[in-house]
């Protein structure tokens, strides 16, 4: 079953970019809702009604319940029994934990790819960066830019032969991704990301594993280094 990509609120009527392939209605609904939470269309404190979601998407309450359970497990919503279900605020501690996990893994990923065998992924990732630049500078589409940003890093994990570790990171990334989305609104942040991606690829292409690792370390540390500024500018999200 294909679910609509919008919620009843007209303010949330922007469709997701690209077709979604899902294994079940529950997972499709989970991905749709998660995407809107990550993109900040569904903001902290906004309430989600199981009945309203089921009616709008034309499904029974079972897949809605399952999708909400997955979002709750990830910490993106809070279910208050006999009361309400609402989007949670950004949890800085959880964001730092996820960052620690991802940093540890991605440093090893780029080290393993800074070889002759890794040149093919450099070429592929470079094309993703070009698409990011178009999304940022031509289309001015930050949602597309963010999707390509995740695809850039996912490509690295896949090329290193550890795609399941990327899945693990993503399953814990809801809070850090919302933090990055807020940071992306800052003037010049998108251009900084493009520069960082190109630096990582240049170091990998030069077979400079330590240099590639240092570029990754600087890149992934950027948002949390500004967390106090982000929280002050967007206090309603925390």
PDB file of N, CA, C and O in Angstrom, residues 91-144:
ATOM      1  N   UNK A  91      17.336  16.083  22.422  1.00  0.00           N
ATOM      2  CA  UNK A  91      18.081  15.604  23.590  1.00  0.00           C
ATOM      3  C   UNK A  91      19.582  15.727  23.282  1.00  0.00           C
ATOM      4  O   UNK A  91      20.137  14.943  22.502  1.00  0.00           O
ATOM      5  N   UNK A  92      20.235  16.718  23.882  1.00  0.00           N
ATOM      6  CA  UNK A  92      21.650  16.976  23.598  1.00  0.00           C
ATOM      7  C   UNK A  92      22.525  15.808  24.043  1.00  0.00           C
ATOM      8  O   UNK A  92      23.482  15.430  23.353  1.00  0.00           O
ATOM      9  N   UNK A  93      22.212  15.207  25.176  1.00  0.00           N
ATOM     10  CA  UNK A  93      23.011  14.079  25.654  1.00  0.00           C
ATOM     11  C   UNK A  93      22.952  12.918  24.664  1.00  0.00           C
ATOM     12  O   UNK A  93      23.984  12.320  24.340  1.00  0.00           O
ATOM     13  N   UNK A  94      21.768  12.620  24.177  1.00  0.00           N
ATOM     14  CA  UNK A  94      21.632  11.536  23.217  1.00  0.00           C
ATOM     15  C   UNK A  94      22.349  11.882  21.914  1.00  0.00           C
ATOM     16  O   UNK A  94      22.960  11.018  21.271  1.00  0.00           O
ATOM     17  N   UNK A  95      22.300  13.142  21.521  1.00  0.00           N
ATOM     18  CA  UNK A  95      23.003  13.584  20.313  1.00  0.00           C
ATOM     19  C   UNK A  95      24.507  13.383  20.467  1.00  0.00           C
ATOM     20  O   UNK A  95      25.191  12.942  19.538  1.00  0.00           O
ATOM     21  N   UNK A  96      25.045  13.679  21.646  1.00  0.00           N
ATOM     22  CA  UNK A  96      26.481  13.501  21.881  1.00  0.00           C
ATOM     23  C   UNK A  96      26.862  12.016  21.846  1.00  0.00           C
ATOM     24  O   UNK A  96      27.918  11.647  21.314  1.00  0.00           O
ATOM     25  N   UNK A  97      26.012  11.160  22.394  1.00  0.00           N
ATOM     26  CA  UNK A  97      26.294   9.723  22.364  1.00  0.00           C
ATOM     27  C   UNK A  97      26.341   9.200  20.933  1.00  0.00           C
ATOM     28  O   UNK A  97      27.232   8.424  20.561  1.00  0.00           O
ATOM     29  N   UNK A  98      25.369   9.622  20.134  1.00  0.00           N
ATOM     30  CA  UNK A  98      25.341   9.190  18.736  1.00  0.00           C
ATOM     31  C   UNK A  98      26.557   9.707  17.987  1.00  0.00           C
ATOM     32  O   UNK A  98      27.141   8.997  17.159  1.00  0.00           O
ATOM     33  N   UNK A  99      26.943  10.942  18.278  1.00  0.00           N
ATOM     34  CA  UNK A  99      28.121  11.518  17.642  1.00  0.00           C
ATOM     35  C   UNK A  99      29.376  10.716  17.987  1.00  0.00           C
ATOM     36  O   UNK A  99      30.230  10.469  17.128  1.00  0.00           O
ATOM     37  N   UNK A 100      29.496  10.290  19.228  1.00  0.00           N
ATOM     38  CA  UNK A 100      30.641   9.482  19.664  1.00  0.00           C
ATOM     39  C   UNK A 100      30.690   8.170  18.879  1.00  0.00           C
ATOM     40  O   UNK A 100      31.747   7.751  18.395  1.00  0.00           O
ATOM     41  N   UNK A 101      29.530   7.533  18.744  1.00  0.00           N
ATOM     42  CA  UNK A 101      29.453   6.275  17.999  1.00  0.00           C
ATOM     43  C   UNK A 101      29.820   6.482  16.540  1.00  0.00           C
ATOM     44  O   UNK A 101      30.650   5.751  15.984  1.00  0.00           O
ATOM     45  N   UNK A 102      29.209   7.478  15.921  1.00  0.00           N
ATOM     46  CA  UNK A 102      29.457   7.694  14.497  1.00  0.00           C
ATOM     47  C   UNK A 102      30.903   8.087  14.226  1.00  0.00           C
ATOM     48  O   UNK A 102      31.507   7.613  13.263  1.00  0.00           O
ATOM     49  N   UNK A 103      31.463   8.943  15.066  1.00  0.00           N
ATOM     50  CA  UNK A 103      32.846   9.362  14.875  1.00  0.00           C
ATOM     51  C   UNK A 103      33.784   8.158  14.928  1.00  0.00           C
ATOM     52  O   UNK A 103      34.668   8.006  14.074  1.00  0.00           O
ATOM     53  N   UNK A 104      33.588   7.304  15.908  1.00  0.00           N
ATOM     54  CA  UNK A 104      34.441   6.124  16.051  1.00  0.00           C
ATOM     55  C   UNK A 104      34.387   5.253  14.821  1.00  0.00           C
ATOM     56  O   UNK A 104      35.421   4.756  14.341  1.00  0.00           O
ATOM     57  N   UNK A 105      33.203   5.064  14.278  1.00  0.00           N
ATOM     58  CA  UNK A 105      33.027   4.198  13.119  1.00  0.00           C
ATOM     59  C   UNK A 105      33.541   4.850  11.834  1.00  0.00           C
ATOM     60  O   UNK A 105      34.244   4.216  11.036  1.00  0.00           O
ATOM     61  N   UNK A 106      33.206   6.109  11.636  1.00  0.00           N
ATOM     62  CA  UNK A 106      33.542   6.746  10.360  1.00  0.00           C
ATOM     63  C   UNK A 106      35.039   7.002  10.217  1.00  0.00           C
ATOM     64  O   UNK A 106      35.573   6.988   9.098  1.00  0.00           O
ATOM     65  N   UNK A 107      35.722   7.213  11.312  1.00  0.00           N
ATOM     66  CA  UNK A 107      37.184   7.351  11.227  1.00  0.00           C
ATOM     67  C   UNK A 107      37.810   6.076  10.673  1.00  0.00           C
ATOM     68  O   UNK A 107      38.734   6.118   9.853  1.00  0.00           O
ATOM     69  N   UNK A 108      37.310   4.936  11.109  1.00  0.00           N
ATOM     70  CA  UNK A 108      37.831   3.665  10.606  1.00  0.00           C
ATOM     71  C   UNK A 108      37.385   3.424   9.167  1.00  0.00           C
ATOM     72  O   UNK A 108      38.139   2.862   8.363  1.00  0.00           O
ATOM     73  N   UNK A 109      36.187   3.860   8.839  1.00  0.00           N
ATOM     74  CA  UNK A 109      35.688   3.694   7.468  1.00  0.00           C
ATOM     75  C   UNK A 109      36.595   4.415   6.476  1.00  0.00           C
ATOM     76  O   UNK A 109      37.022   3.830   5.470  1.00  0.00           O
ATOM     77  N   UNK A 110      36.896   5.691   6.724  1.00  0.00           N
ATOM     78  CA  UNK A 110      37.726   6.423   5.761  1.00  0.00           C
ATOM     79  C   UNK A 110      39.163   5.914   5.757  1.00  0.00           C
ATOM     80  O   UNK A 110      39.836   5.949   4.721  1.00  0.00           O
ATOM     81  N   UNK A 111      39.634   5.424   6.891  1.00  0.00           N
ATOM     82  CA  UNK A 111      40.983   4.833   6.900  1.00  0.00           C
ATOM     83  C   UNK A 111      41.028   3.632   5.971  1.00  0.00           C
ATOM     84  O   UNK A 111      41.960   3.483   5.178  1.00  0.00           O
ATOM     85  N   UNK A 112      40.010   2.792   6.047  1.00  0.00           N
ATOM     86  CA  UNK A 112      39.998   1.581   5.222  1.00  0.00           C
ATOM     87  C   UNK A 112      39.812   1.889   3.744  1.00  0.00           C
ATOM     88  O   UNK A 112      40.191   1.079   2.888  1.00  0.00           O
ATOM     89  N   UNK A 113      39.247   3.059   3.426  1.00  0.00           N
ATOM     90  CA  UNK A 113      39.008   3.418   2.024  1.00  0.00           C
ATOM     91  C   UNK A 113      40.102   4.279   1.421  1.00  0.00           C
ATOM     92  O   UNK A 113      40.064   4.569   0.221  1.00  0.00           O
ATOM     93  N   UNK A 114      41.068   4.696   2.206  1.00  0.00           N
ATOM     94  CA  UNK A 114      42.163   5.531   1.703  1.00  0.00           C
ATOM     95  C   UNK A 114      43.239   4.651   1.070  1.00  0.00           C
ATOM     96  O   UNK A 114      44.409   4.654   1.467  1.00  0.00           O
ATOM     97  N   UNK A 115      42.819   3.894   0.074  1.00  0.00           N
ATOM     98  CA  UNK A 115      43.682   2.939  -0.629  1.00  0.00           C
ATOM     99  C   UNK A 115      43.361   2.997  -2.115  1.00  0.00           C
ATOM    100  O   UNK A 115      42.392   3.647  -2.536  1.00  0.00           O
ATOM    101  N   UNK A 116      44.160   2.314  -2.897  1.00  0.00           N
ATOM    102  CA  UNK A 116      43.879   2.241  -4.331  1.00  0.00           C
ATOM    103  C   UNK A 116      42.486   1.663  -4.574  1.00  0.00           C
ATOM    104  O   UNK A 116      41.765   2.091  -5.471  1.00  0.00           O
ATOM    105  N   UNK A 117      42.119   0.680  -3.772  1.00  0.00           N
ATOM    106  CA  UNK A 117      40.812   0.043  -3.935  1.00  0.00           C
ATOM    107  C   UNK A 117      39.662   1.000  -3.628  1.00  0.00           C
ATOM    108  O   UNK A 117      38.530   0.770  -4.062  1.00  0.00           O
ATOM    109  N   UNK A 118      39.970   2.066  -2.895  1.00  0.00           N
ATOM    110  CA  UNK A 118      38.918   2.996  -2.523  1.00  0.00           C
ATOM    111  C   UNK A 118      38.667   4.106  -3.530  1.00  0.00           C
ATOM    112  O   UNK A 118      37.778   4.934  -3.334  1.00  0.00           O
ATOM    113  N   UNK A 119      39.416   4.117  -4.619  1.00  0.00           N
ATOM    114  CA  UNK A 119      39.282   5.204  -5.596  1.00  0.00           C
ATOM    115  C   UNK A 119      37.890   5.241  -6.244  1.00  0.00           C
ATOM    116  O   UNK A 119      37.394   6.311  -6.599  1.00  0.00           O
ATOM    117  N   UNK A 120      37.263   4.083  -6.410  1.00  0.00           N
ATOM    118  CA  UNK A 120      35.950   4.065  -7.055  1.00  0.00           C
ATOM    119  C   UNK A 120      34.906   4.773  -6.194  1.00  0.00           C
ATOM    120  O   UNK A 120      34.023   5.473  -6.721  1.00  0.00           O
ATOM    121  N   UNK A 121      34.985   4.600  -4.889  1.00  0.00           N
ATOM    122  CA  UNK A 121      34.015   5.271  -4.032  1.00  0.00           C
ATOM    123  C   UNK A 121      34.260   6.771  -4.008  1.00  0.00           C
ATOM    124  O   UNK A 121      33.323   7.560  -3.882  1.00  0.00           O
ATOM    125  N   UNK A 122      35.503   7.200  -4.169  1.00  0.00           N
ATOM    126  CA  UNK A 122      35.806   8.633  -4.242  1.00  0.00           C
ATOM    127  C   UNK A 122      35.103   9.242  -5.449  1.00  0.00           C
ATOM    128  O   UNK A 122      34.496  10.318  -5.354  1.00  0.00           O
ATOM    129  N   UNK A 123      35.150   8.543  -6.577  1.00  0.00           N
ATOM    130  CA  UNK A 123      34.492   9.048  -7.785  1.00  0.00           C
ATOM    131  C   UNK A 123      32.977   9.128  -7.587  1.00  0.00           C
ATOM    132  O   UNK A 123      32.333  10.116  -7.971  1.00  0.00           O
ATOM    133  N   UNK A 124      32.419   8.092  -7.009  1.00  0.00           N
ATOM    134  CA  UNK A 124      30.969   8.065  -6.782  1.00  0.00           C
ATOM    135  C   UNK A 124      30.556   9.142  -5.786  1.00  0.00           C
ATOM    136  O   UNK A 124      29.570   9.874  -6.010  1.00  0.00           O
ATOM    137  N   UNK A 125      31.288   9.271  -4.693  1.00  0.00           N
ATOM    138  CA  UNK A 125      30.961  10.274  -3.675  1.00  0.00           C
ATOM    139  C   UNK A 125      31.127  11.691  -4.227  1.00  0.00           C
ATOM    140  O   UNK A 125      30.399  12.607  -3.835  1.00  0.00           O
ATOM    141  N   UNK A 126      32.068  11.879  -5.142  1.00  0.00           N
ATOM    142  CA  UNK A 126      32.266  13.198  -5.754  1.00  0.00           C
ATOM    143  C   UNK A 126      31.043  13.617  -6.553  1.00  0.00           C
ATOM    144  O   UNK A 126      30.667  14.798  -6.568  1.00  0.00           O
ATOM    145  N   UNK A 127      30.399  12.667  -7.201  1.00  0.00           N
ATOM    146  CA  UNK A 127      29.177  12.979  -7.948  1.00  0.00           C
ATOM    147  C   UNK A 127      28.051  13.381  -6.990  1.00  0.00           C
ATOM    148  O   UNK A 127      27.238  14.260  -7.303  1.00  0.00           O
ATOM    149  N   UNK A 128      28.015  12.750  -5.816  1.00  0.00           N
ATOM    150  CA  UNK A 128      27.016  13.130  -4.819  1.00  0.00           C
ATOM    151  C   UNK A 128      27.254  14.564  -4.345  1.00  0.00           C
ATOM    152  O   UNK A 128      26.305  15.335  -4.175  1.00  0.00           O
ATOM    153  N   UNK A 129      28.512  14.930  -4.166  1.00  0.00           N
ATOM    154  CA  UNK A 129      28.840  16.290  -3.751  1.00  0.00           C
ATOM    155  C   UNK A 129      28.394  17.291  -4.813  1.00  0.00           C
ATOM    156  O   UNK A 129      27.894  18.388  -4.496  1.00  0.00           O
ATOM    157  N   UNK A 130      28.556  16.941  -6.076  1.00  0.00           N
ATOM    158  CA  UNK A 130      28.098  17.818  -7.154  1.00  0.00           C
ATOM    159  C   UNK A 130      26.588  18.028  -7.091  1.00  0.00           C
ATOM    160  O   UNK A 130      26.080  19.142  -7.284  1.00  0.00           O
ATOM    161  N   UNK A 131      25.857  16.949  -6.800  1.00  0.00           N
ATOM    162  CA  UNK A 131      24.402  17.058  -6.658  1.00  0.00           C
ATOM    163  C   UNK A 131      24.047  17.916  -5.443  1.00  0.00           C
ATOM    164  O   UNK A 131      23.077  18.693  -5.474  1.00  0.00           O
ATOM    165  N   UNK A 132      24.829  17.782  -4.373  1.00  0.00           N
ATOM    166  CA  UNK A 132      24.614  18.623  -3.194  1.00  0.00           C
ATOM    167  C   UNK A 132      24.784  20.101  -3.545  1.00  0.00           C
ATOM    168  O   UNK A 132      24.002  20.943  -3.091  1.00  0.00           O
ATOM    169  N   UNK A 133      25.809  20.395  -4.310  1.00  0.00           N
ATOM    170  CA  UNK A 133      26.063  21.782  -4.677  1.00  0.00           C
ATOM    171  C   UNK A 133      24.903  22.351  -5.483  1.00  0.00           C
ATOM    172  O   UNK A 133      24.490  23.501  -5.277  1.00  0.00           O
ATOM    173  N   UNK A 134      24.351  21.539  -6.381  1.00  0.00           N
ATOM    174  CA  UNK A 134      23.193  21.976  -7.162  1.00  0.00           C
ATOM    175  C   UNK A 134      21.991  22.217  -6.257  1.00  0.00           C
ATOM    176  O   UNK A 134      21.281  23.227  -6.391  1.00  0.00           O
ATOM    177  N   UNK A 135      21.761  21.295  -5.329  1.00  0.00           N
ATOM    178  CA  UNK A 135      20.636  21.438  -4.409  1.00  0.00           C
ATOM    179  C   UNK A 135      20.761  22.706  -3.577  1.00  0.00           C
ATOM    180  O   UNK A 135      19.765  23.392  -3.302  1.00  0.00           O
ATOM    181  N   UNK A 136      21.987  23.034  -3.187  1.00  0.00           N
ATOM    182  CA  UNK A 136      22.219  24.186  -2.317  1.00  0.00           C
ATOM    183  C   UNK A 136      22.191  25.504  -3.084  1.00  0.00           C
ATOM    184  O   UNK A 136      21.485  26.444  -2.694  1.00  0.00           O
ATOM    185  N   UNK A 137      22.944  25.574  -4.170  1.00  0.00           N
ATOM    186  CA  UNK A 137      23.189  26.851  -4.835  1.00  0.00           C
ATOM    187  C   UNK A 137      22.225  27.156  -5.972  1.00  0.00           C
ATOM    188  O   UNK A 137      21.988  28.333  -6.282  1.00  0.00           O
ATOM    189  N   UNK A 138      21.680  26.116  -6.596  1.00  0.00           N
ATOM    190  CA  UNK A 138      20.774  26.332  -7.728  1.00  0.00           C
ATOM    191  C   UNK A 138      19.323  26.177  -7.288  1.00  0.00           C
ATOM    192  O   UNK A 138      18.499  27.066  -7.481  1.00  0.00           O
ATOM    193  N   UNK A 139      19.022  25.041  -6.666  1.00  0.00           N
ATOM    194  CA  UNK A 139      17.636  24.754  -6.273  1.00  0.00           C
ATOM    195  C   UNK A 139      17.259  25.372  -4.927  1.00  0.00           C
ATOM    196  O   UNK A 139      16.074  25.502  -4.622  1.00  0.00           O
ATOM    197  N   UNK A 140      18.270  25.696  -4.119  1.00  0.00           N
ATOM    198  CA  UNK A 140      18.038  26.205  -2.755  1.00  0.00           C
ATOM    199  C   UNK A 140      17.096  25.279  -1.985  1.00  0.00           C
ATOM    200  O   UNK A 140      16.175  25.721  -1.300  1.00  0.00           O
ATOM    201  N   UNK A 141      17.387  23.993  -2.097  1.00  0.00           N
ATOM    202  CA  UNK A 141      16.554  22.942  -1.499  1.00  0.00           C
ATOM    203  C   UNK A 141      17.337  22.285  -0.367  1.00  0.00           C
ATOM    204  O   UNK A 141      18.111  21.350  -0.588  1.00  0.00           O
ATOM    205  N   UNK A 142      17.128  22.766   0.856  1.00  0.00           N
ATOM    206  CA  UNK A 142      17.888  22.256   1.987  1.00  0.00           C
ATOM    207  C   UNK A 142      17.499  20.828   2.344  1.00  0.00           C
ATOM    208  O   UNK A 142      18.333  20.053   2.831  1.00  0.00           O
ATOM    209  N   UNK A 143      16.246  20.458   2.092  1.00  0.00           N
ATOM    210  CA  UNK A 143      15.833  19.087   2.384  1.00  0.00           C
ATOM    211  C   UNK A 143      16.570  18.113   1.469  1.00  0.00           C
ATOM    212  O   UNK A 143      17.080  17.089   1.923  1.00  0.00           O
ATOM    213  N   UNK A 144      16.631  18.433   0.196  1.00  0.00           N
ATOM    214  CA  UNK A 144      17.370  17.604  -0.759  1.00  0.00           C
ATOM    215  C   UNK A 144      18.854  17.579  -0.405  1.00  0.00           C
ATOM    216  O   UNK A 144      19.508  16.537  -0.461  1.00  0.00           O
TER     217      UNK A 144
END
